[in-house]
Amino acid sequence: MKTFEELQNIWDQQAESDTKPAATAIINKAEAHTKKIKRNHFWTRVILSVTSIILISYYIWVGAYKQTLFSFGLGTMIAMLVFRIVLEWISAEKLAHLNTAVPLLEYSKQAQQFYQWRKKIHYIFTPIIYLTYIAGFAFLLPIFKENFSRGFYLYIVCSGFGFLLFFGLLMVRIIKKEVKLLDFLKNIS
């Protein structure tokens, strides 16, 4: 009978470890996920802002305003980056308004609204912004072809589109990670 009692103890211990986490553990995890999302928003804004500053500086340095096609292409790229920065600022503000001190149902409702907002950014705005940015780059190519050697032009084309492809794949990966974090916040209730 000793082996039956040992088996019973092992079974009882399994049942105990299968219990649901405490509310404080869920809140702590939600706060950790929220901090991670805030950090991601911050770095996205920093990277996009630095890129915008570089493109604006290049626009002024080259005197792009003197050439219509070049100005249009570079202006399109800058406008898309600035638009995305604005969307990230709005997201950061919406995330800051998520209040963990409210009742769980209210927090869940707030998280759901934020989740829907981020889904719009990721699945509607981001592809439009990205494709428009690529179109802006494509408008620059005829000017590059005229003003640079064939080798350097091919380098710009290959490295430019190679970077855009790499960045697009990286962006998809980052979006998937954020959607998982947002799913957690959305499904807390």
Short mmCIF file of C-alpha atoms in Angstrom, two decimals:
data_model
loop_
_atom_site.label_atom_id
_atom_site.label_comp_id
_atom_site.label_asym_id
_atom_site.label_seq_id
_atom_site.Cartn_x
_atom_site.Cartn_y
_atom_site.Cartn_z
CA MET A 1 0.00 0.00 0.00
CA LYS A 2 2.95 2.29 0.36
CA THR A 3 3.32 2.61 -3.43
CA PHE A 4 -0.36 3.58 -3.78
CA GLU A 5 0.10 6.35 -1.22
CA GLU A 6 3.21 7.55 -3.06
CA LEU A 7 1.29 7.59 -6.32
CA GLN A 8 -1.57 9.45 -4.64
CA ASN A 9 0.87 12.08 -3.31
CA ILE A 10 2.40 12.53 -6.76
CA TRP A 11 -1.07 12.87 -8.29
CA ASP A 12 -2.11 15.42 -5.67
CA GLN A 13 1.02 17.47 -6.28
CA GLN A 14 0.29 17.54 -10.02
CA ALA A 15 -3.19 18.89 -9.45
CA GLU A 16 -1.83 21.66 -7.24
CA SER A 17 0.73 22.82 -9.79
CA ASP A 18 -1.99 23.06 -12.43
CA THR A 19 -3.78 25.95 -10.68
CA LYS A 20 -4.28 29.29 -12.42
CA PRO A 21 -1.85 32.13 -11.70
CA ALA A 22 -2.78 34.72 -9.12
CA ALA A 23 -4.18 38.08 -10.18
CA THR A 24 -0.98 39.85 -9.10
CA ALA A 25 1.05 37.58 -11.36
CA ILE A 26 -1.20 38.45 -14.31
CA ILE A 27 -0.98 42.16 -13.52
CA ASN A 28 2.82 41.97 -13.24
CA LYS A 29 3.04 40.16 -16.56
CA ALA A 30 0.72 42.70 -18.20
CA GLU A 31 2.85 45.55 -16.87
CA ALA A 32 6.01 43.85 -18.16
CA HIS A 33 4.42 43.42 -21.60
CA THR A 34 3.27 47.05 -21.55
CA LYS A 35 6.81 48.21 -20.73
CA LYS A 36 8.17 46.13 -23.60
CA ILE A 37 5.63 47.66 -26.00
CA LYS A 38 6.52 51.17 -24.74
CA ARG A 39 10.20 50.46 -25.29
CA ASN A 40 9.46 49.22 -28.81
CA HIS A 41 7.46 52.39 -29.57
CA PHE A 42 10.31 54.54 -28.27
CA TRP A 43 12.96 52.85 -30.43
CA THR A 44 10.71 52.88 -33.47
CA ARG A 45 10.27 56.64 -33.08
CA VAL A 46 14.01 57.15 -32.58
CA ILE A 47 14.98 55.11 -35.65
CA LEU A 48 12.35 56.73 -37.86
CA SER A 49 13.27 60.22 -36.59
CA VAL A 50 16.97 59.71 -37.27
CA THR A 51 16.19 58.39 -40.74
CA SER A 52 13.91 61.39 -41.39
CA ILE A 53 16.60 63.83 -40.24
CA ILE A 54 19.14 62.16 -42.53
CA LEU A 55 16.75 62.33 -45.51
CA ILE A 56 15.82 65.96 -44.79
CA SER A 57 19.51 66.88 -44.48
CA TYR A 58 20.21 65.11 -47.76
CA TYR A 59 17.24 66.89 -49.36
CA ILE A 60 18.69 70.26 -48.36
CA TRP A 61 22.33 69.35 -49.11
CA VAL A 62 21.61 68.07 -52.61
CA GLY A 63 19.19 70.88 -53.36
CA ALA A 64 16.47 68.41 -54.25
CA TYR A 65 13.92 71.19 -54.38
CA LYS A 66 15.50 72.23 -57.71
CA GLN A 67 14.65 68.92 -59.42
CA THR A 68 10.98 68.02 -59.62
CA LEU A 69 11.19 64.21 -59.84
CA PHE A 70 13.95 63.93 -57.26
CA SER A 71 12.13 66.33 -54.96
CA PHE A 72 8.91 64.36 -55.32
CA GLY A 73 10.59 61.01 -54.59
CA LEU A 74 12.59 62.19 -51.60
CA GLY A 75 9.65 64.24 -50.33
CA THR A 76 7.43 61.16 -50.52
CA MET A 77 9.94 59.12 -48.52
CA ILE A 78 10.24 61.84 -45.88
CA ALA A 79 6.47 62.32 -45.67
CA MET A 80 5.92 58.57 -45.13
CA LEU A 81 8.48 58.48 -42.33
CA VAL A 82 6.97 61.52 -40.65
CA PHE A 83 3.48 60.03 -40.97
CA ARG A 84 4.68 56.81 -39.35
CA ILE A 85 6.35 58.80 -36.54
CA VAL A 86 3.05 60.57 -35.90
CA LEU A 87 1.26 57.21 -35.74
CA GLU A 88 3.82 55.97 -33.20
CA TRP A 89 3.37 59.09 -31.07
CA ILE A 90 -0.39 58.57 -31.09
CA SER A 91 0.12 54.91 -30.15
CA ALA A 92 2.43 55.87 -27.29
CA GLU A 93 -0.22 58.26 -25.98
CA LYS A 94 -2.94 55.62 -26.24
CA LEU A 95 -0.72 53.10 -24.47
CA ALA A 96 0.03 55.61 -21.72
CA HIS A 97 -3.72 55.89 -21.10
CA LEU A 98 -4.02 52.16 -20.37
CA ASN A 99 -4.61 52.20 -16.64
CA THR A 100 -3.88 49.05 -14.65
CA ALA A 101 -5.48 50.56 -11.54
CA VAL A 102 -9.00 50.21 -12.96
CA PRO A 103 -11.11 47.06 -12.59
CA LEU A 104 -10.06 44.15 -14.78
CA LEU A 105 -13.05 44.45 -17.15
CA GLU A 106 -12.36 48.14 -17.74
CA TYR A 107 -8.67 47.46 -18.34
CA SER A 108 -9.60 44.67 -20.72
CA LYS A 109 -11.83 47.08 -22.66
CA GLN A 110 -9.01 49.64 -22.86
CA ALA A 111 -6.53 46.98 -23.96
CA GLN A 112 -8.99 45.80 -26.63
CA GLN A 113 -9.30 49.34 -28.04
CA PHE A 114 -5.53 49.75 -28.08
CA TYR A 115 -5.19 46.33 -29.71
CA GLN A 116 -7.62 47.32 -32.49
CA TRP A 117 -5.70 50.57 -33.04
CA ARG A 118 -2.37 48.76 -33.37
CA LYS A 119 -3.89 46.20 -35.73
CA LYS A 120 -4.99 49.08 -37.99
CA ILE A 121 -1.46 50.47 -37.94
CA HIS A 122 0.16 47.12 -38.64
CA TYR A 123 -2.25 45.74 -41.22
CA ILE A 124 -3.51 48.88 -43.00
CA PHE A 125 -1.21 51.87 -42.50
CA THR A 126 2.18 50.10 -42.43
CA PRO A 127 1.82 48.34 -45.80
CA ILE A 128 0.56 51.56 -47.44
CA ILE A 129 3.39 53.58 -45.89
CA TYR A 130 5.99 50.99 -46.82
CA LEU A 131 4.85 50.64 -50.43
CA THR A 132 4.62 54.42 -50.84
CA TYR A 133 8.13 54.74 -49.39
CA ILE A 134 9.38 52.20 -51.96
CA ALA A 135 7.63 54.18 -54.70
CA GLY A 136 9.42 57.32 -53.48
CA PHE A 137 12.73 55.48 -53.71
CA ALA A 138 11.85 54.31 -57.22
CA PHE A 139 11.27 57.95 -58.25
CA LEU A 140 14.87 58.69 -57.26
CA LEU A 141 16.34 55.99 -59.48
CA PRO A 142 16.16 57.85 -62.85
CA ILE A 143 18.02 60.80 -61.30
CA PHE A 144 20.61 58.45 -59.78
CA LYS A 145 21.03 56.77 -63.17
CA GLU A 146 21.72 60.12 -64.85
CA ASN A 147 24.14 61.42 -62.23
CA PHE A 148 26.12 58.35 -61.13
CA SER A 149 28.30 55.82 -62.87
CA ARG A 150 26.69 52.56 -63.96
CA GLY A 151 28.47 50.60 -61.23
CA PHE A 152 27.44 52.97 -58.46
CA TYR A 153 23.89 53.10 -59.80
CA LEU A 154 23.69 49.29 -59.74
CA TYR A 155 25.07 49.37 -56.20
CA ILE A 156 22.32 51.82 -55.17
CA VAL A 157 19.62 49.70 -56.80
CA CYS A 158 20.83 46.40 -55.34
CA SER A 159 21.62 47.70 -51.87
CA GLY A 160 18.49 49.87 -51.76
CA PHE A 161 16.04 47.17 -52.73
CA GLY A 162 18.02 44.57 -50.78
CA PHE A 163 17.74 46.74 -47.67
CA LEU A 164 14.05 47.36 -48.27
CA LEU A 165 13.45 43.60 -48.62
CA PHE A 166 15.45 42.83 -45.46
CA PHE A 167 13.72 45.63 -43.57
CA GLY A 168 10.30 44.44 -44.75
CA LEU A 169 10.98 40.91 -43.49
CA LEU A 170 12.31 42.30 -40.20
CA MET A 171 9.22 44.48 -39.89
CA VAL A 172 6.92 41.46 -40.38
CA ARG A 173 8.79 39.62 -37.62
CA ILE A 174 8.57 42.59 -35.23
CA ILE A 175 4.86 43.05 -35.99
CA LYS A 176 4.19 39.38 -35.22
CA LYS A 177 5.97 39.73 -31.87
CA GLU A 178 4.01 42.84 -30.96
CA VAL A 179 0.70 41.24 -31.95
CA LYS A 180 1.50 38.35 -29.57
CA LEU A 181 2.14 40.81 -26.74
CA LEU A 182 -1.04 42.69 -27.59
CA ASP A 183 -2.98 39.40 -27.67
CA PHE A 184 -1.89 38.78 -24.12
CA LEU A 185 -3.08 42.23 -23.01
CA LYS A 186 -6.34 41.83 -24.92
CA ASN A 187 -7.10 38.39 -23.45
CA ILE A 188 -6.40 39.22 -19.80
CA SER A 189 -10.06 39.07 -18.83
#
